[in-house]
Amino acid sequence: MAKIAFTAGRVSAFTCPADKKQAFLWDAITPGLGLRATPKGKSAYIFQGESNGKTVRITIGSPAAWTIEQARTKAREHQRQIDEGRNPAEVKRSTLAAEEAERQHRAAEAEALLQRQAREAVTVSEAWQAYLEERRPHWGARNYADHLKLAQAGGEKRKRMPGAVTTAGPLAELMAMRLLDLTPARVELWAAKEAQTRPARLRLAMRQLKAFLRWCSTQPDYRTTTDAAAASSKKARETAGRMKPKSDVLQREQLAAWFAQVQQLQNPVISAYLQCLLLTGARREELGELRWEDINFRWKGMSLGDKIEGTRQVPFTAYVESLIAALPRRNEWVFSSPASKSGRMVEPSIAHRQACATAGLELTLHGLRRSFGTLSEWLEIPAGVVAQIQGHKPSATAEKHYRVRPLDLLRVHHQRIEAWMLEQAGIEFKPAADSPNLRVVSK
C-alpha cells in the first residue's frame, strides 16, 4: 500500500476512477491516516488501524472542514486509543452518545425552564376561567352566575339603571395577580379591605376562593404555583367574620299586606312567581327554571329541579294552578321574559324589595321559602311532609327508610297550607270544580 506525504495539492487532486467504488490515498507521515474518494467526487479523511485482531476504519471528516494537520492529530489520537486497548469506533460511539445525551439534557432543562416560567406567569384570572369552564357542568345557573359576578371587573353600563355602571366584584382585585403571588399574607390584606364595605360578599368570595385554590392544587398546570391554604388562614377567617343566620320570615298577620302589594306589581309574571314561591316553599332557581313540560295539569303535579335528589315531584295546588294557567306561553319557560336573553325571568328581587318596602316589610326571596316552613307549623303539618315538599334532606331514620309519601298524600297537606295562607291573607278564591277536596276560602 503506497504512501505519500499529504499536501494540499495532492489531497485536492486525488480522485476515484470511474470503474471503482472508492479509492484510497495513505499518508506517509502519520500511520493509519488516509484519504478516501468516491466516483461522485466526494472525499474524506479516514483512520484505519487494527484493534484486537480486527481492522478498524473511522471517518474523520471532509478536507473542506479539516486541515491536514488536524486530520493527522485526530489519527494519532485514534492510534493512542488502540495502544491503550480501546476500540476507537466504540470510543466514538460512546462520545457521540454522551454528547447526544447532554444535548437532550440541556434541551429538557431549557423546556422545563420555559414551562416553569409559563406556570409562574399564570394569573389568577387565567386559572379562574379554566376553573369555571371545568366546573360549570356541575353547578347550577345561580352558582355559576355568582362566580362570574364576584370576579367581574365592573365599570360596565347597567341595563336597567341608565348612567350607572356595575361595581367590581370582591375577587376582581386578585384577578390580575400571578397565582404564585396569592399567599396567605396577600389574602389577609385583601380580606381586611373588603370587610370594611361588604363583609357578607367577602364571606361568599372567601368560600369560592378556597374551593378554587383546592381545585388548582389538584391540577398539573397550577399545583406547583398554588398555595391551597392561602384563603384558609385564621386571620383571614376572623377578618371575614361569621355569617349570622338569617331569620327573615313572614308572620301570619303580615300575609295580607304582603299579598296585597305583590298582587299589585305591574309585571304579572313576577307577581305570580313571588306568590308561587311562597305557596310552594321552593328554592328561587327551582321555580324560576320551571318549564311547561314539567307541569302535569291532569294529575296536578310539578317536577322541580332539586339540588339534593336532582328532581322532585310536588303537588300542583289550586291557587298556584290558577296563577300559572293565566301566564302567557311565550316559550318553554313558565315564568318567561321577552327581555331576557335566556327567555325566562332572571331577577325578581328588585320588584320584591319594592313591594316589601311599600308593605313595611323586610324580606328576601329565600325568606319566602323560610316562611312556608314556619307558617306550616300553625296547621301542625308533619315535619316530614313539609321537608319533602320543600326538598329538604330527611333528618331521621324513619323519614329516610320508612316514609314514602305519594303525591296525593302530599297534596292533602299542601292544599291545607295553601288554603290557610290565602285565608289569613283575606284572599277569596274558588277552586275549580274538578278539585272536590278543596274548600272555598272567604275573608
Tab-separated table of C-alpha atoms in Angstrom:
chain	number	residue	atom	x	y	z
A	1	MET	CA	0.000	0.000	0.000
A	2	ALA	CA	1.865	3.037	-1.365
A	3	LYS	CA	2.132	6.088	0.854
A	4	ILE	CA	2.915	9.699	0.143
A	5	ALA	CA	3.191	12.748	2.329
A	6	PHE	CA	-0.091	14.614	2.232
A	7	THR	CA	-0.043	18.116	0.827
A	8	ALA	CA	-2.917	20.410	-0.011
A	9	GLY	CA	-2.353	19.941	-3.721
A	10	ARG	CA	-2.182	16.162	-3.569
A	11	VAL	CA	-5.284	15.964	-1.419
A	12	SER	CA	-7.348	18.209	-3.697
A	13	ALA	CA	-6.131	16.426	-6.862
A	14	PHE	CA	-6.933	12.926	-5.628
A	15	THR	CA	-9.974	11.373	-7.348
A	16	CYS	CA	-11.575	7.960	-7.667
A	17	PRO	CA	-11.535	6.181	-11.059
A	18	ALA	CA	-14.968	5.755	-12.576
A	19	ASP	CA	-14.688	1.956	-12.604
A	20	LYS	CA	-14.152	1.708	-8.847
A	21	LYS	CA	-16.496	2.195	-5.879
A	22	GLN	CA	-13.813	4.012	-3.848
A	23	ALA	CA	-10.095	4.768	-3.847
A	24	PHE	CA	-7.613	5.381	-1.014
A	25	LEU	CA	-4.522	7.566	-0.614
A	26	TRP	CA	-2.385	6.969	2.514
A	27	ASP	CA	-0.252	9.484	4.380
A	28	ALA	CA	3.442	8.606	4.743
A	29	ILE	CA	3.869	10.802	7.831
A	30	THR	CA	1.021	9.659	10.108
A	31	PRO	CA	0.354	5.916	10.344
A	32	GLY	CA	-3.245	4.984	9.665
A	33	LEU	CA	-4.252	8.307	8.137
A	34	GLY	CA	-5.837	8.009	4.717
A	35	LEU	CA	-7.924	9.854	2.179
A	36	ARG	CA	-10.917	8.107	0.658
A	37	ALA	CA	-12.548	9.256	-2.596
A	38	THR	CA	-15.699	8.099	-4.435
A	39	PRO	CA	-16.681	8.343	-8.120
A	40	LYS	CA	-19.115	11.164	-7.237
A	41	GLY	CA	-16.172	13.361	-6.255
A	42	LYS	CA	-16.654	13.207	-2.501
A	43	SER	CA	-13.599	12.648	-0.348
A	44	ALA	CA	-12.911	12.301	3.382
A	45	TYR	CA	-10.023	11.733	5.775
A	46	ILE	CA	-10.171	8.345	7.462
A	47	PHE	CA	-8.225	6.423	10.056
A	48	GLN	CA	-7.547	2.700	9.705
A	49	GLY	CA	-5.891	0.510	12.317
A	50	GLU	CA	-6.074	-2.884	13.978
A	51	SER	CA	-7.725	-3.435	17.361
A	52	ASN	CA	-7.886	-6.879	18.954
A	53	GLY	CA	-7.108	-8.532	15.637
A	54	LYS	CA	-9.811	-6.686	13.750
A	55	THR	CA	-9.467	-3.883	11.238
A	56	VAL	CA	-10.998	-0.630	12.424
A	57	ARG	CA	-11.874	2.144	9.978
A	58	ILE	CA	-13.224	5.502	11.185
A	59	THR	CA	-14.224	8.550	9.159
A	60	ILE	CA	-12.536	11.733	10.389
A	61	GLY	CA	-14.062	14.334	8.107
A	62	SER	CA	-14.065	16.202	4.807
A	63	PRO	CA	-10.894	18.007	3.630
A	64	ALA	CA	-13.103	21.051	3.232
A	65	ALA	CA	-13.606	21.098	7.032
A	66	TRP	CA	-10.355	19.519	8.281
A	67	THR	CA	-6.835	20.669	7.549
A	68	ILE	CA	-4.140	18.075	7.005
A	69	GLU	CA	-2.635	18.764	10.425
A	70	GLN	CA	-5.990	18.473	12.149
A	71	ALA	CA	-6.570	15.133	10.421
A	72	ARG	CA	-3.097	13.898	11.461
A	73	THR	CA	-3.762	14.922	15.072
A	74	LYS	CA	-7.047	13.027	15.057
A	75	ALA	CA	-5.427	9.950	13.524
A	76	ARG	CA	-2.710	9.937	16.208
A	77	GLU	CA	-5.449	10.180	18.866
A	78	HIS	CA	-7.166	7.088	17.429
A	79	GLN	CA	-3.844	5.221	17.357
A	80	ARG	CA	-3.242	6.044	21.030
A	81	GLN	CA	-6.662	4.635	21.858
A	82	ILE	CA	-5.688	1.384	20.135
A	83	ASP	CA	-2.387	1.345	22.010
A	84	GLU	CA	-4.377	1.722	25.247
A	85	GLY	CA	-6.522	-1.264	24.339
A	86	ARG	CA	-9.606	0.699	23.358
A	87	ASN	CA	-11.526	0.443	20.133
A	88	PRO	CA	-11.673	3.921	18.502
A	89	ALA	CA	-15.033	3.110	16.901
A	90	GLU	CA	-16.549	2.238	20.252
A	91	VAL	CA	-14.992	5.326	21.812
A	92	LYS	CA	-16.507	7.443	19.054
A	93	ARG	CA	-19.956	5.878	19.514
A	94	SER	CA	-19.745	6.425	23.270
A	95	THR	CA	-18.647	10.002	22.771
A	96	LEU	CA	-21.459	10.708	20.321
A	97	ALA	CA	-23.979	9.061	22.641
A	98	ALA	CA	-22.723	11.138	25.576
A	99	GLU	CA	-22.898	14.306	23.504
A	100	GLU	CA	-26.448	13.448	22.393
A	101	ALA	CA	-27.483	12.722	25.959
A	102	GLU	CA	-26.005	16.016	27.065
A	103	ARG	CA	-27.799	17.828	24.257
A	104	GLN	CA	-31.107	16.238	25.206
A	105	HIS	CA	-30.485	17.056	28.856
A	106	ARG	CA	-29.833	20.702	28.038
A	107	ALA	CA	-32.922	20.787	25.813
A	108	ALA	CA	-35.023	19.224	28.582
A	109	GLU	CA	-33.708	21.740	31.090
A	110	ALA	CA	-34.498	24.584	28.710
A	111	GLU	CA	-38.009	23.229	28.122
A	112	ALA	CA	-38.554	22.749	31.846
A	113	LEU	CA	-37.424	26.320	32.421
A	114	LEU	CA	-39.875	27.606	29.836
A	115	GLN	CA	-42.683	25.561	31.333
A	116	ARG	CA	-41.855	26.738	34.847
A	117	GLN	CA	-41.754	30.341	33.686
A	118	ALA	CA	-45.103	29.840	31.920
A	119	ARG	CA	-46.655	28.318	35.044
A	120	GLU	CA	-45.279	31.075	37.229
A	121	ALA	CA	-46.696	33.684	34.839
A	122	VAL	CA	-50.251	32.310	35.055
A	123	THR	CA	-52.599	34.880	36.565
A	124	VAL	CA	-55.423	34.194	38.962
A	125	SER	CA	-57.827	35.247	36.208
A	126	GLU	CA	-56.496	32.661	33.738
A	127	ALA	CA	-56.757	29.858	36.277
A	128	TRP	CA	-60.176	31.149	37.380
A	129	GLN	CA	-61.525	30.950	33.827
A	130	ALA	CA	-60.236	27.389	33.475
A	131	TYR	CA	-61.840	26.553	36.831
A	132	LEU	CA	-65.221	27.928	35.801
A	133	GLU	CA	-65.108	26.111	32.470
A	134	GLU	CA	-64.273	22.778	34.116
A	135	ARG	CA	-66.783	23.070	36.977
A	136	ARG	CA	-69.700	24.685	35.115
A	137	PRO	CA	-71.391	21.354	34.208
A	138	HIS	CA	-71.506	20.526	37.922
A	139	TRP	CA	-73.051	23.843	39.051
A	140	GLY	CA	-76.466	25.377	38.849
A	141	ALA	CA	-77.054	28.572	36.888
A	142	ARG	CA	-77.214	30.648	40.062
A	143	ASN	CA	-73.912	29.317	41.387
A	144	TYR	CA	-72.171	29.941	38.074
A	145	ALA	CA	-73.583	33.478	37.889
A	146	ASP	CA	-72.311	34.168	41.415
A	147	HIS	CA	-68.788	33.143	40.394
A	148	LEU	CA	-68.914	35.484	37.413
A	149	LYS	CA	-70.294	38.382	39.422
A	150	LEU	CA	-67.814	38.086	42.292
A	151	ALA	CA	-64.891	38.295	39.865
A	152	GLN	CA	-66.281	40.881	37.415
A	153	ALA	CA	-64.098	43.903	36.737
A	154	GLY	CA	-67.024	46.308	36.887
A	155	GLY	CA	-67.383	49.583	35.029
A	156	GLU	CA	-69.947	48.319	32.511
A	157	LYS	CA	-73.163	50.215	31.876
A	158	ARG	CA	-76.151	48.903	33.773
A	159	LYS	CA	-79.047	47.920	31.524
A	160	ARG	CA	-81.784	48.838	33.972
A	161	MET	CA	-80.135	51.899	35.509
A	162	PRO	CA	-79.157	54.495	32.862
A	163	GLY	CA	-75.993	56.357	33.760
A	164	ALA	CA	-74.925	53.794	36.378
A	165	VAL	CA	-72.137	51.263	35.989
A	166	THR	CA	-71.552	47.856	37.528
A	167	THR	CA	-69.411	47.550	40.635
A	168	ALA	CA	-66.266	45.464	40.662
A	169	GLY	CA	-66.712	42.151	42.458
A	170	PRO	CA	-64.789	41.365	45.641
A	171	LEU	CA	-62.457	38.992	43.802
A	172	ALA	CA	-61.696	41.430	40.966
A	173	GLU	CA	-58.695	42.869	42.808
A	174	LEU	CA	-57.000	39.463	42.870
A	175	MET	CA	-57.627	38.510	39.237
A	176	ALA	CA	-54.639	40.355	37.730
A	177	MET	CA	-52.169	38.837	40.202
A	178	ARG	CA	-49.972	35.883	39.447
A	179	LEU	CA	-51.339	32.723	41.010
A	180	LEU	CA	-47.887	32.268	42.525
A	181	ASP	CA	-48.261	35.538	44.443
A	182	LEU	CA	-51.585	34.617	46.032
A	183	THR	CA	-50.190	34.000	49.501
A	184	PRO	CA	-51.916	33.967	52.911
A	185	ALA	CA	-50.487	37.416	53.666
A	186	ARG	CA	-51.856	38.838	50.400
A	187	VAL	CA	-55.293	37.315	51.004
A	188	GLU	CA	-55.350	38.726	54.531
A	189	LEU	CA	-54.698	42.252	53.214
A	190	TRP	CA	-57.433	41.850	50.623
A	191	ALA	CA	-59.897	40.488	53.190
A	192	ALA	CA	-59.220	43.366	55.588
A	193	LYS	CA	-60.022	45.864	52.828
A	194	GLU	CA	-63.204	44.144	51.627
A	195	ALA	CA	-64.516	43.567	55.151
A	196	GLN	CA	-64.863	47.319	55.646
A	197	THR	CA	-67.565	47.733	53.000
A	198	ARG	CA	-69.136	44.355	52.151
A	199	PRO	CA	-68.447	41.647	54.738
A	200	ALA	CA	-71.279	39.392	53.549
A	201	ARG	CA	-69.988	39.374	49.962
A	202	LEU	CA	-66.498	38.840	51.323
A	203	ARG	CA	-67.567	35.669	53.118
A	204	LEU	CA	-69.079	34.297	49.922
A	205	ALA	CA	-65.954	35.290	47.981
A	206	MET	CA	-63.758	33.588	50.595
A	207	ARG	CA	-65.694	30.333	50.263
A	208	GLN	CA	-65.382	30.428	46.494
A	209	LEU	CA	-61.706	31.329	46.680
A	210	LYS	CA	-60.989	28.380	48.992
A	211	ALA	CA	-62.734	25.964	46.627
A	212	PHE	CA	-60.878	27.472	43.669
A	213	LEU	CA	-57.467	27.081	45.315
A	214	ARG	CA	-58.220	23.493	46.333
A	215	TRP	CA	-59.081	22.768	42.705
A	216	CYS	CA	-55.873	24.447	41.490
A	217	SER	CA	-53.810	22.314	43.861
A	218	THR	CA	-55.045	19.192	42.034
A	219	GLN	CA	-54.305	20.455	38.515
A	220	PRO	CA	-50.910	19.684	36.901
A	221	ASP	CA	-50.729	23.175	35.364
A	222	TYR	CA	-51.319	25.022	38.638
A	223	ARG	CA	-50.438	22.861	41.633
A	224	THR	CA	-46.761	23.874	41.804
A	225	THR	CA	-47.673	27.556	41.977
A	226	THR	CA	-50.726	27.264	44.239
A	227	ASP	CA	-50.890	27.695	47.980
A	228	ALA	CA	-54.072	25.748	48.707
A	229	ALA	CA	-54.247	27.230	52.206
A	230	ALA	CA	-53.873	30.860	51.102
A	231	ALA	CA	-57.525	31.634	51.853
A	232	SER	CA	-57.735	29.499	54.993
A	233	SER	CA	-55.588	31.410	57.459
A	234	LYS	CA	-57.094	32.113	60.861
A	235	LYS	CA	-56.576	35.853	60.443
A	236	ALA	CA	-58.460	35.934	57.135
A	237	ARG	CA	-61.351	33.946	58.617
A	238	GLU	CA	-61.558	36.251	61.615
A	239	THR	CA	-61.483	39.298	59.336
A	240	ALA	CA	-64.371	37.981	57.261
A	241	GLY	CA	-66.327	37.168	60.404
A	242	ARG	CA	-69.072	34.625	60.838
A	243	MET	CA	-72.263	34.630	58.842
A	244	LYS	CA	-75.248	35.358	61.048
A	245	PRO	CA	-78.208	33.055	60.391
A	246	LYS	CA	-80.984	34.928	58.617
A	247	SER	CA	-84.347	34.946	60.295
A	248	ASP	CA	-86.469	36.958	57.872
A	249	VAL	CA	-89.877	35.338	57.713
A	250	LEU	CA	-93.473	36.405	57.153
A	251	GLN	CA	-95.641	36.416	60.238
A	252	ARG	CA	-99.232	35.239	59.977
A	253	GLU	CA	-100.571	38.764	60.387
A	254	GLN	CA	-98.236	40.051	57.636
A	255	LEU	CA	-99.605	37.797	54.909
A	256	ALA	CA	-102.402	40.201	53.939
A	257	ALA	CA	-100.027	43.146	53.473
A	258	TRP	CA	-97.517	41.062	51.537
A	259	PHE	CA	-100.073	39.546	49.155
A	260	ALA	CA	-101.732	42.931	48.611
A	261	GLN	CA	-98.524	44.566	47.412
A	262	VAL	CA	-97.255	41.593	45.391
A	263	GLN	CA	-100.574	41.276	43.568
A	264	GLN	CA	-100.335	44.944	42.552
A	265	LEU	CA	-96.987	44.533	40.795
A	266	GLN	CA	-97.126	45.711	37.182
A	267	ASN	CA	-95.359	42.614	35.901
A	268	PRO	CA	-97.863	39.712	36.170
A	269	VAL	CA	-95.125	37.117	35.682
A	270	ILE	CA	-93.128	38.372	38.662
A	271	SER	CA	-96.306	38.712	40.719
A	272	ALA	CA	-97.284	35.101	40.001
A	273	TYR	CA	-93.728	33.897	40.589
A	274	LEU	CA	-93.466	35.504	44.032
A	275	GLN	CA	-96.819	34.119	45.156
A	276	CYS	CA	-95.910	30.650	43.904
A	277	LEU	CA	-92.555	30.900	45.630
A	278	LEU	CA	-94.289	31.410	48.990
A	279	LEU	CA	-97.035	28.840	48.400
A	280	THR	CA	-94.665	26.061	47.255
A	281	GLY	CA	-91.702	26.754	49.550
A	282	ALA	CA	-89.393	26.100	46.605
A	283	ARG	CA	-85.917	27.482	46.098
A	284	ARG	CA	-85.844	30.535	43.847
A	285	GLU	CA	-83.978	28.827	40.983
A	286	GLU	CA	-86.038	25.645	41.196
A	287	LEU	CA	-89.187	27.617	40.472
A	288	GLY	CA	-87.512	30.067	38.099
A	289	GLU	CA	-86.369	27.177	35.873
A	290	LEU	CA	-89.812	25.581	35.705
A	291	ARG	CA	-90.821	24.596	32.163
A	292	TRP	CA	-94.322	23.979	30.865
A	293	GLU	CA	-93.384	20.380	30.210
A	294	ASP	CA	-92.618	19.992	33.937
A	295	ILE	CA	-96.278	20.536	34.860
A	296	ASN	CA	-98.899	17.803	34.747
A	297	PHE	CA	-102.240	19.616	34.668
A	298	ARG	CA	-104.141	16.347	34.639
A	299	TRP	CA	-102.573	14.764	37.695
A	300	LYS	CA	-101.855	18.067	39.425
A	301	GLY	CA	-98.122	17.732	39.894
A	302	MET	CA	-94.948	19.667	39.151
A	303	SER	CA	-91.410	18.402	38.635
A	304	LEU	CA	-88.898	20.779	40.209
A	305	GLY	CA	-85.135	20.646	39.904
A	306	ASP	CA	-83.718	19.588	43.255
A	307	LYS	CA	-80.139	20.095	44.448
A	308	ILE	CA	-80.382	17.003	46.687
A	309	GLU	CA	-82.176	14.431	44.531
A	310	GLY	CA	-81.889	16.020	41.088
A	311	THR	CA	-85.674	16.375	40.674
A	312	ARG	CA	-88.677	16.054	42.959
A	313	GLN	CA	-92.421	15.922	42.498
A	314	VAL	CA	-94.560	18.446	44.350
A	315	PRO	CA	-98.325	18.968	44.331
A	316	PHE	CA	-99.855	21.440	41.899
A	317	THR	CA	-102.230	23.211	44.262
A	318	ALA	CA	-105.365	25.010	43.102
A	319	TYR	CA	-104.375	28.642	43.602
A	320	VAL	CA	-100.882	28.060	42.224
A	321	GLU	CA	-102.502	26.386	39.209
A	322	SER	CA	-104.747	29.409	38.646
A	323	LEU	CA	-101.731	31.745	38.749
A	324	ILE	CA	-99.697	29.665	36.309
A	325	ALA	CA	-102.603	28.966	33.948
A	326	ALA	CA	-103.040	32.725	33.483
A	327	LEU	CA	-99.438	33.259	32.375
A	328	PRO	CA	-98.564	33.776	28.691
A	329	ARG	CA	-96.906	30.857	26.929
A	330	ARG	CA	-94.143	32.738	25.133
A	331	ASN	CA	-91.618	29.909	25.138
A	332	GLU	CA	-90.644	26.804	27.118
A	333	TRP	CA	-90.386	28.699	30.426
A	334	VAL	CA	-93.361	29.102	32.728
A	335	PHE	CA	-92.012	32.374	34.143
A	336	SER	CA	-90.875	33.832	30.849
A	337	SER	CA	-89.408	37.207	29.976
A	338	PRO	CA	-89.181	38.582	26.420
A	339	ALA	CA	-86.453	40.998	27.530
A	340	SER	CA	-84.136	38.274	28.869
A	341	LYS	CA	-81.520	36.560	26.717
A	342	SER	CA	-82.397	33.216	28.284
A	343	GLY	CA	-86.096	33.801	27.667
A	344	ARG	CA	-87.009	33.418	31.333
A	345	MET	CA	-87.332	35.753	34.281
A	346	VAL	CA	-83.916	36.279	35.883
A	347	GLU	CA	-84.063	38.865	38.653
A	348	PRO	CA	-87.338	39.278	40.575
A	349	SER	CA	-85.590	40.596	43.700
A	350	ILE	CA	-85.904	44.280	42.762
A	351	ALA	CA	-89.675	44.116	42.360
A	352	HIS	CA	-89.994	42.071	45.539
A	353	ARG	CA	-87.967	44.543	47.568
A	354	GLN	CA	-90.142	47.386	46.309
A	355	ALA	CA	-93.318	45.530	47.232
A	356	CYS	CA	-91.962	44.706	50.691
A	357	ALA	CA	-90.859	48.301	51.259
A	358	THR	CA	-94.370	49.538	50.441
A	359	ALA	CA	-95.821	46.955	52.816
A	360	GLY	CA	-93.342	47.917	55.536
A	361	LEU	CA	-91.621	44.532	55.459
A	362	GLU	CA	-88.031	43.340	55.158
A	363	LEU	CA	-87.944	40.009	53.399
A	364	THR	CA	-85.629	38.210	50.962
A	365	LEU	CA	-86.684	35.699	48.332
A	366	HIS	CA	-85.238	32.921	50.449
A	367	GLY	CA	-87.259	34.347	53.328
A	368	LEU	CA	-90.365	33.235	51.418
A	369	ARG	CA	-89.094	29.670	51.474
A	370	ARG	CA	-88.373	30.043	55.180
A	371	SER	CA	-91.876	31.449	55.672
A	372	PHE	CA	-93.509	28.400	54.077
A	373	GLY	CA	-91.846	26.063	56.538
A	374	THR	CA	-92.555	28.310	59.516
A	375	LEU	CA	-96.198	29.100	58.724
A	376	SER	CA	-96.935	25.401	58.126
A	377	GLU	CA	-96.482	24.830	61.851
A	378	TRP	CA	-99.736	26.692	62.522
A	379	LEU	CA	-101.519	23.695	60.994
A	380	GLU	CA	-99.346	21.108	62.745
A	381	ILE	CA	-98.392	19.607	59.402
A	382	PRO	CA	-95.934	16.683	59.858
A	383	ALA	CA	-92.387	17.987	59.562
A	384	GLY	CA	-91.527	15.233	57.104
A	385	VAL	CA	-94.285	16.351	54.754
A	386	VAL	CA	-93.069	19.947	54.722
A	387	ALA	CA	-89.475	18.773	54.239
A	388	GLN	CA	-90.472	16.565	51.292
A	389	ILE	CA	-92.407	19.386	49.622
A	390	GLN	CA	-89.510	21.795	50.080
A	391	GLY	CA	-86.837	19.300	49.058
A	392	HIS	CA	-85.037	19.090	52.386
A	393	LYS	CA	-82.938	16.022	53.049
A	394	PRO	CA	-84.601	13.614	55.536
A	395	SER	CA	-83.145	14.063	59.012
A	396	ALA	CA	-84.332	10.894	60.722
A	397	THR	CA	-84.079	7.186	60.052
A	398	ALA	CA	-87.851	6.804	59.825
A	399	GLU	CA	-88.057	9.541	57.189
A	400	LYS	CA	-85.194	8.066	55.177
A	401	HIS	CA	-86.325	4.456	55.130
A	402	TYR	CA	-89.959	4.149	56.276
A	403	ARG	CA	-91.825	7.137	54.817
A	404	VAL	CA	-92.643	7.048	51.119
A	405	ARG	CA	-95.407	9.633	50.639
A	406	PRO	CA	-97.128	9.642	47.239
A	407	LEU	CA	-98.079	12.864	45.526
A	408	ASP	CA	-101.756	12.502	46.528
A	409	LEU	CA	-100.889	12.358	50.204
A	410	LEU	CA	-98.624	15.380	49.917
A	411	ARG	CA	-101.413	17.251	48.115
A	412	VAL	CA	-103.813	16.761	51.034
A	413	HIS	CA	-101.437	18.603	53.355
A	414	HIS	CA	-100.243	21.098	50.744
A	415	GLN	CA	-103.805	22.163	49.913
A	416	ARG	CA	-104.434	22.808	53.601
A	417	ILE	CA	-101.319	25.001	53.797
A	418	GLU	CA	-102.296	26.993	50.710
A	419	ALA	CA	-105.910	27.436	51.794
A	420	TRP	CA	-104.861	28.596	55.251
A	421	MET	CA	-102.375	31.156	53.877
A	422	LEU	CA	-104.995	32.559	51.496
A	423	GLU	CA	-107.492	32.744	54.343
A	424	GLN	CA	-105.018	34.650	56.526
A	425	ALA	CA	-104.302	36.979	53.608
A	426	GLY	CA	-108.016	37.633	53.111
A	427	ILE	CA	-107.990	36.316	49.546
A	428	GLU	CA	-111.250	34.874	48.258
A	429	PHE	CA	-110.570	32.013	45.902
A	430	LYS	CA	-112.980	29.468	44.483
A	431	PRO	CA	-111.268	26.240	43.386
A	432	ALA	CA	-112.106	24.609	40.090
A	433	ALA	CA	-114.955	22.109	40.030
A	434	ASP	CA	-112.600	19.187	39.426
A	435	SER	CA	-110.939	19.710	42.789
A	436	PRO	CA	-113.557	18.325	45.268
A	437	ASN	CA	-111.097	18.222	48.143
A	438	LEU	CA	-110.724	21.999	48.146
A	439	ARG	CA	-112.930	24.352	50.073
A	440	VAL	CA	-113.872	27.931	49.393
A	441	VAL	CA	-111.920	30.396	51.473
A	442	SER	CA	-113.579	33.654	52.357
A	443	LYS	CA	-112.388	36.624	54.287
